Tab-separated table of C-alpha atoms in Angstrom:
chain	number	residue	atom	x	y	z
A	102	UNK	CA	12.996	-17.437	-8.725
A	103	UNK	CA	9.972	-16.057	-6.538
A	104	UNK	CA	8.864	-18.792	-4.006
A	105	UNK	CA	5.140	-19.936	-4.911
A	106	UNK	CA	3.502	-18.806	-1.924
A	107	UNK	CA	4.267	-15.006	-2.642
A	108	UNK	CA	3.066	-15.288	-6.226
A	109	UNK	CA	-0.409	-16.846	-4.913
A	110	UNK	CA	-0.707	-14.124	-1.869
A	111	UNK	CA	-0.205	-11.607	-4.763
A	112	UNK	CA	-3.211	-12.970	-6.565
A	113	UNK	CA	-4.948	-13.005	-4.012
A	114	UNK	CA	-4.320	-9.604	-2.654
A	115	UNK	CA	-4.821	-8.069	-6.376
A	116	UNK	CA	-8.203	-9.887	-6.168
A	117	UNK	CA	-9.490	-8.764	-3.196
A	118	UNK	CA	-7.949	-5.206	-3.691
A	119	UNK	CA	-10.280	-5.038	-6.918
A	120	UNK	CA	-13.039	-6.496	-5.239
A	121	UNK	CA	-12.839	-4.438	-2.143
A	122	UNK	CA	-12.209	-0.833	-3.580
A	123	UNK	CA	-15.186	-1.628	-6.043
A	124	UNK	CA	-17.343	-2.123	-3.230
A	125	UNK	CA	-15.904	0.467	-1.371
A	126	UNK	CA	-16.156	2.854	-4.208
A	127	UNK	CA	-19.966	2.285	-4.575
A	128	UNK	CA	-20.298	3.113	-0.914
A	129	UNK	CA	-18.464	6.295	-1.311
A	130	UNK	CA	-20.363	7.786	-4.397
A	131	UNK	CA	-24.207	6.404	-2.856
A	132	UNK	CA	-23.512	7.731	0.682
A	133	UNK	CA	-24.900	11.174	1.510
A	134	UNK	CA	-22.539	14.292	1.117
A	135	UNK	CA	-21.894	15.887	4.652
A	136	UNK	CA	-23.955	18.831	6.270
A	137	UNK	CA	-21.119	21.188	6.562
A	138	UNK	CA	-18.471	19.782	3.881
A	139	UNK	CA	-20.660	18.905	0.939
A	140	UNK	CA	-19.462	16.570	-1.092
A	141	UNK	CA	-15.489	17.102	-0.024
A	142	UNK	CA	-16.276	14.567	2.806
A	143	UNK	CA	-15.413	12.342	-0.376
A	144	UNK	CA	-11.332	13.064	0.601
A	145	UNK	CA	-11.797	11.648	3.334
A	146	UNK	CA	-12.640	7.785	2.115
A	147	UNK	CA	-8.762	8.355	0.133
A	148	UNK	CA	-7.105	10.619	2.598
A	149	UNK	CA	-7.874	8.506	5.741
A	150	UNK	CA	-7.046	5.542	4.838
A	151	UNK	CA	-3.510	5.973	2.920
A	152	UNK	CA	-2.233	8.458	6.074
A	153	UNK	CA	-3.088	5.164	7.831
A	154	UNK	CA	-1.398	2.893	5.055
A	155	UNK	CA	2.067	5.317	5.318
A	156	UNK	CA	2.221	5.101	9.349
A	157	UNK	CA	1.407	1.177	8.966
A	158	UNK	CA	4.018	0.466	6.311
A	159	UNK	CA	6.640	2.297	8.299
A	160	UNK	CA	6.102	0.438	11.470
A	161	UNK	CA	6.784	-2.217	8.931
A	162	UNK	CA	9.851	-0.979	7.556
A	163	UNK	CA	10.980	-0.653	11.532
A	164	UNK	CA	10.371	-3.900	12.680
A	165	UNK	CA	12.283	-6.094	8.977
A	166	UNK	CA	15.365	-3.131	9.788
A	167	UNK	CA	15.132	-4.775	13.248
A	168	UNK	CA	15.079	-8.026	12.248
A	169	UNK	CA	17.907	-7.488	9.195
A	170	UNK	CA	19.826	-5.508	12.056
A	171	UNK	CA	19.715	-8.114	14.450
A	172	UNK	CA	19.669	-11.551	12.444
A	173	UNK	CA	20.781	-10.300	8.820
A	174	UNK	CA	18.293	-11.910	7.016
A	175	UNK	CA	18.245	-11.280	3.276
A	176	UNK	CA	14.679	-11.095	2.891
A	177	UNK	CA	14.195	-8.374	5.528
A	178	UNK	CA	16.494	-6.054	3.221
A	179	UNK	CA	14.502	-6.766	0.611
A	180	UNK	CA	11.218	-6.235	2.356
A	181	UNK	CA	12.398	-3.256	3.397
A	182	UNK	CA	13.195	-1.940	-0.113
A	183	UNK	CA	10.433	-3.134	-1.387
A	184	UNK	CA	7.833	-0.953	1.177
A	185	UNK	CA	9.720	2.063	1.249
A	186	UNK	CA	8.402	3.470	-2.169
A	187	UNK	CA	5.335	1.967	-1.402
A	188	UNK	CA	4.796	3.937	2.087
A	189	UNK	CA	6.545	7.144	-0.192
A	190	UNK	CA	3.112	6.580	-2.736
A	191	UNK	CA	0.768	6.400	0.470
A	192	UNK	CA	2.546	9.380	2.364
A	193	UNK	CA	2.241	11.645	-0.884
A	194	UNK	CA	-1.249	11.085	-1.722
A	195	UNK	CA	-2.063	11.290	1.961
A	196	UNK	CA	-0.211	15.420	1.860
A	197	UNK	CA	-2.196	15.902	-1.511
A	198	UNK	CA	-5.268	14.749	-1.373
A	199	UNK	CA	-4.964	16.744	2.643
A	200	UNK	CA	-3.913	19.923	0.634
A	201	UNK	CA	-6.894	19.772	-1.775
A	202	UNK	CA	-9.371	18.920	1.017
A	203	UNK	CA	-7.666	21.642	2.882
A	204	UNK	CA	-8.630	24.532	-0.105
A	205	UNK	CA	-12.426	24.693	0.037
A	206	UNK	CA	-12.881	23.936	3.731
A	207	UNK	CA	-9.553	25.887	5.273
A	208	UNK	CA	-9.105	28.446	2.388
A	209	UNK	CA	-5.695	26.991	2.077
A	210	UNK	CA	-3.656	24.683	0.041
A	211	UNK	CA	-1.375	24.251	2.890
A	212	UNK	CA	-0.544	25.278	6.664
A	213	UNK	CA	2.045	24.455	8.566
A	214	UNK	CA	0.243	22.806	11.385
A	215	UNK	CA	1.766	19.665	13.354
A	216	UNK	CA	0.024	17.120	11.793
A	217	UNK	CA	0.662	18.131	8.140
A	218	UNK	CA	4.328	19.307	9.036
A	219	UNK	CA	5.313	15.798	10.725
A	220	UNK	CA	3.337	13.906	8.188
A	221	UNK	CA	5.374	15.740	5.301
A	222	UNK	CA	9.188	14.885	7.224
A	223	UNK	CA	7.331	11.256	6.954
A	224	UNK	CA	7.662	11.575	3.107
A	225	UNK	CA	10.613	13.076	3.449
A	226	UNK	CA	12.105	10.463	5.309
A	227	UNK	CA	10.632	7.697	3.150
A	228	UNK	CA	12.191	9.804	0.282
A	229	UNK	CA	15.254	9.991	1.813
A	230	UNK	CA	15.588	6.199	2.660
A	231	UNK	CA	15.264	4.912	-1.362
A	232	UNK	CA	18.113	8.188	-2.008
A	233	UNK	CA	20.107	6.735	1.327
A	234	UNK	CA	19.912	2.685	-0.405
A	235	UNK	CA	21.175	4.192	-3.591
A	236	UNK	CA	24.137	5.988	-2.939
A	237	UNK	CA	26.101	3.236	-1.721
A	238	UNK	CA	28.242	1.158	-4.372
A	239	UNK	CA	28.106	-1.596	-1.677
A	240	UNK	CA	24.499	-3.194	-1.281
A	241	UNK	CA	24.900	-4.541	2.132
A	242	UNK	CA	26.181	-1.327	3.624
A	243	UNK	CA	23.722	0.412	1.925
A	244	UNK	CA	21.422	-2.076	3.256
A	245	UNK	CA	22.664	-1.381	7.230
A	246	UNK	CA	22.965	2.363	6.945
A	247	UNK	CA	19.500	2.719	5.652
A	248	UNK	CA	18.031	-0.141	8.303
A	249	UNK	CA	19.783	2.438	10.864
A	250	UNK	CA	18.026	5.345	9.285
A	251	UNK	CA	14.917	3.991	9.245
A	252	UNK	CA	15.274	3.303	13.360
A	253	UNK	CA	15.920	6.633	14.176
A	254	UNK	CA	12.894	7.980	11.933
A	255	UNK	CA	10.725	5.870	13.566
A	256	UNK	CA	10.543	8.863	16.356
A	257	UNK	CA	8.192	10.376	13.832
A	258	UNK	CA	5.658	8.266	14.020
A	259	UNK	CA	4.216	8.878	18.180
A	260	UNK	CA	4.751	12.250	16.835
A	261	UNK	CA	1.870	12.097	13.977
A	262	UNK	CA	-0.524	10.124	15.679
A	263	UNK	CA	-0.102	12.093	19.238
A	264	UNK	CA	0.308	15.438	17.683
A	265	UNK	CA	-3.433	16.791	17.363
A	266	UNK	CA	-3.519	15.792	20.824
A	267	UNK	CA	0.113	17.578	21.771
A	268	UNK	CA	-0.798	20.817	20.227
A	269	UNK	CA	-3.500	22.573	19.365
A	270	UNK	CA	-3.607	22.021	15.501
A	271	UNK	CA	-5.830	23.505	12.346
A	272	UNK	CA	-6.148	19.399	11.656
A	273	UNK	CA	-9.080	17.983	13.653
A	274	UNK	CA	-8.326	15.129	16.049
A	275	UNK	CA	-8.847	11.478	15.282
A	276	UNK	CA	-12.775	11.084	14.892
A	277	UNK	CA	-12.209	6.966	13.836
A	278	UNK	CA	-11.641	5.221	17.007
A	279	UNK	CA	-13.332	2.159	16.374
A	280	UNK	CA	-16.487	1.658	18.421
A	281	UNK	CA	-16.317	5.410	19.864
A	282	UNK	CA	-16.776	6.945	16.275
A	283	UNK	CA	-17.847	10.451	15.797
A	284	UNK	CA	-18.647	9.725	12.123
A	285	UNK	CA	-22.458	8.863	11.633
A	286	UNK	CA	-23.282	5.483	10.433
A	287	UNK	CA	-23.895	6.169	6.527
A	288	UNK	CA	-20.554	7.971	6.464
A	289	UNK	CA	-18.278	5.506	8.521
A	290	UNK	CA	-19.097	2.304	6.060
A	291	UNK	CA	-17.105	3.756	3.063
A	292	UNK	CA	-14.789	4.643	5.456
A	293	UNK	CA	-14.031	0.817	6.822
A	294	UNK	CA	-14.535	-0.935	3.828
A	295	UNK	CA	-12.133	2.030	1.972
A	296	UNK	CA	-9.956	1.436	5.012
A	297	UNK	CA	-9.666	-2.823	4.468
A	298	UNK	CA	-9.238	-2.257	0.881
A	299	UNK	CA	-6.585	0.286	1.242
A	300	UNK	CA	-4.831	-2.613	3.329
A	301	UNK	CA	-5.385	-5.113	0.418
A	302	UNK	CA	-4.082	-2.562	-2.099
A	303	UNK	CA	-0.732	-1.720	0.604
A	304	UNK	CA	-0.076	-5.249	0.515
A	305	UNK	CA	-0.426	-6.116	-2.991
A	306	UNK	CA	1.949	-2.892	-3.664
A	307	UNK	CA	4.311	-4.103	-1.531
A	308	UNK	CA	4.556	-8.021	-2.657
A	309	UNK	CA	4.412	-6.689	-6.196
A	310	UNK	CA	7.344	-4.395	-5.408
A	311	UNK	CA	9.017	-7.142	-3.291
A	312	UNK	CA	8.969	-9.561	-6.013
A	313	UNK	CA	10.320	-6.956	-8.431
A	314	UNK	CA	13.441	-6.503	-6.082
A	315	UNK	CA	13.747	-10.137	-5.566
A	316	UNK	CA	14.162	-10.900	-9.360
A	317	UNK	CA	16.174	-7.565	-9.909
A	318	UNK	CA	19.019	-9.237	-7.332
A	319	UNK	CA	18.759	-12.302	-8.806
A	320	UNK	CA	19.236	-10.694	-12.488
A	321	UNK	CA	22.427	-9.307	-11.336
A	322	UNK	CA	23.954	-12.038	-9.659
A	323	UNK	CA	23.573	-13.904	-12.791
A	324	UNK	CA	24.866	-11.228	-14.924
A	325	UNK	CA	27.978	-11.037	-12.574
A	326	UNK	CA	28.199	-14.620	-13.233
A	327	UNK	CA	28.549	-14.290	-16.884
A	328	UNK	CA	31.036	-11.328	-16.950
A	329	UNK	CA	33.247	-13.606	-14.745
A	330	UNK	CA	32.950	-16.408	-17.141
B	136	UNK	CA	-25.417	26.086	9.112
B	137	UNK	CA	-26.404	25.348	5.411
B	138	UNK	CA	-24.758	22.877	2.978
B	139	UNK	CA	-22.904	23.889	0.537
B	140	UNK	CA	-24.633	22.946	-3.006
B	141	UNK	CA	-24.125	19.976	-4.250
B	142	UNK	CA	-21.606	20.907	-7.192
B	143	UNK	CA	-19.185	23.219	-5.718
B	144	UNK	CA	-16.876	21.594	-4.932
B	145	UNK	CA	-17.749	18.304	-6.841
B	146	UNK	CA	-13.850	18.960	-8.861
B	147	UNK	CA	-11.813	19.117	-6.015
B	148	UNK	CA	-13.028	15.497	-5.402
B	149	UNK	CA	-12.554	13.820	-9.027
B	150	UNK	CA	-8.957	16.300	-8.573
B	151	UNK	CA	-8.303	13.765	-5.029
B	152	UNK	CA	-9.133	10.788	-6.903
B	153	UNK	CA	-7.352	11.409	-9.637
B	154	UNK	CA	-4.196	12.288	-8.020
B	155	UNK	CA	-4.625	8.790	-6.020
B	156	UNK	CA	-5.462	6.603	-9.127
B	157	UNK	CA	-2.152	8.402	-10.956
B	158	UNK	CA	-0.095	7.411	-8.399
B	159	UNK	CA	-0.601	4.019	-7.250
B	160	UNK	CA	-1.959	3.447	-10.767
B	161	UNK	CA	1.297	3.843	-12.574
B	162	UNK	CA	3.504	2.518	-10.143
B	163	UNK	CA	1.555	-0.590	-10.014
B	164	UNK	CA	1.760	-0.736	-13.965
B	165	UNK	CA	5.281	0.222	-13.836
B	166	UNK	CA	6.686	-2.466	-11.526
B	167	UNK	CA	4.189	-4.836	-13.166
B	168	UNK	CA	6.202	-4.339	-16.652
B	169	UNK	CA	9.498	-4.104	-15.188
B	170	UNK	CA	8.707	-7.230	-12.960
B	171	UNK	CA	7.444	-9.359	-16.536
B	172	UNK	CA	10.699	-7.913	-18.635
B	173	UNK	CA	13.032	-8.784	-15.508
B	174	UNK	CA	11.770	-12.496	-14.927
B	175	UNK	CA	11.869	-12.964	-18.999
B	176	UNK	CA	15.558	-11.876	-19.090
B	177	UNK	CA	16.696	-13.669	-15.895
B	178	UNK	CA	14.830	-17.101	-17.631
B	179	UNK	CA	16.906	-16.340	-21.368
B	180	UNK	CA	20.057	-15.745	-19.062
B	181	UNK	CA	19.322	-19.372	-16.890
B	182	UNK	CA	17.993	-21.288	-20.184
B	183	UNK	CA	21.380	-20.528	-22.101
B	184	UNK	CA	23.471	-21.262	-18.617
B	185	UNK	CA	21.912	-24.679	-19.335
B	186	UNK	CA	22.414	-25.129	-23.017
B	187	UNK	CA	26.036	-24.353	-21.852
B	188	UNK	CA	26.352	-27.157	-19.481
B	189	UNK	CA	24.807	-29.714	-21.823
């Protein structure tokens, strides 16, 4: 079954992904709406924070298909299968919750600017990864091929965080740089405590999801084991 | 420059939130369930491997 010490980091991680986007939440809905964007600044404290969640989790998903690449450990795989949905959720809500942000204040649901364009082959990838894992009838090919995939997609990710300096883009450049924030003070709290709680939520996702893959290989080997008998 | 009012665009936000609670919402509840049904099945499956045994 699941070792003890991922059920108890769950927990924990539901706990203080509750506890976190409550707080966080308050923040958002008592802090003043922006001069120029009204109330729409409100994207921002969802929008920010899961682009940052789908880059994070795929640096993730690079460094377990290193590690199952390299040493072939089992849990890497799993880890691996068990973020890739999760960065798919974070990527998708980042492109949506961009596009509706993008209606009021750009007239437009959608441009094809760098930063939107590399951030939807992101999703793409992360779509095509879980469609990659699945087409193979053997799970430890699958497992290699996709680890593979997932190396050579990592080239998109220099390219989204470098590309509103690369090109000149409709998307504004990074304005959360730590200590040299251009976000005033009342509007940058939601934003960091939004920002640690998306982190909580990411991880919770992702130990949720990697127990769920855990017991779904163990359910199989089992029921392999009582065909054969 | 002046603000926009207060309420124009107050939809587009509850639309973003929405969209965000939807989505890691029900997969959350999904693998929850599927997680609960799976261990319950893969416990039957081990408790009657034992019953075998004995």
């Amino acid at each position: 079954m699941i070792p003890r010490g991922v059920s108890w980091l769950q927990q924990g991680m539901a706990w203080a992904t509750a506890t976190l986007l409550a707080f966080g939440l308050w923040l958002v809905f008592t802090a003043p709406p922006d001069f120029q964007q009204g109330v729409t600044v409100r994207i921002m404290y969802v929008h920010v924070p899961s682009a940052k969640m789908s880059l994070l989790i795929y640096l993730l998903l690079t460094l377990v298909s290193l590690l199952f690449l390299w040493k072939g450990y089992d849990w890497a795989d799993r880890l691996s299968e068990a973020a890739t949905p999760v960065g798919a959720a974070f990527a998708a809500v980042t492109l949506v919750t961009g596009s509706i942000w993008g209606k009021p204040m750009w007239g437009a649901w959608w441009a094809w600017d760098a930063r939107l364009t590399s951030m939807l082959v992101l999703l793409v990838l992360y779509v095509g990864l879980i469609a990659l894992r699945s087409a193979f009838d053997d799970a430890r090919r699958g497992a290699r091929s996709t680890a593979v995939m997932v190396l050579v997609g990592a080239v998109d990710l220099p390219i989204i965080h470098y590309s509103v300096q690369w090109w000149r883009t409709l998307h504004q450049p990074a304005s959360f740089n730590g200590p040299t924030s251009a976000i005033a003070a009342p509007l940058l709290w939601p934003l960091l405590v939004m920002s640690v709680a998306f982190l909580a939520l990411a991880c919770y996702m992702v130990l949720l999801k990697f127990r769920l893959v855990t017991v779904q290989r163990q359910l199989e080997e089992k029921l392999e084991q009582v065909e054969a008998s | 420059m002046t603000p926009p009012p207060p309420d124009l665009y107050q939809h587009y936000v509850w639309a973003a939130y929405g969209v965000a609670l939807a989505l890691y919402g029900g997969l959350i509840l999904s693998w929850h369930w599927r997680c609960r049904h799976d261990e319950r099945k893969l416990r039957q499956l081990s408790a009657s491997d034992e019953e075998v045994a004995s």
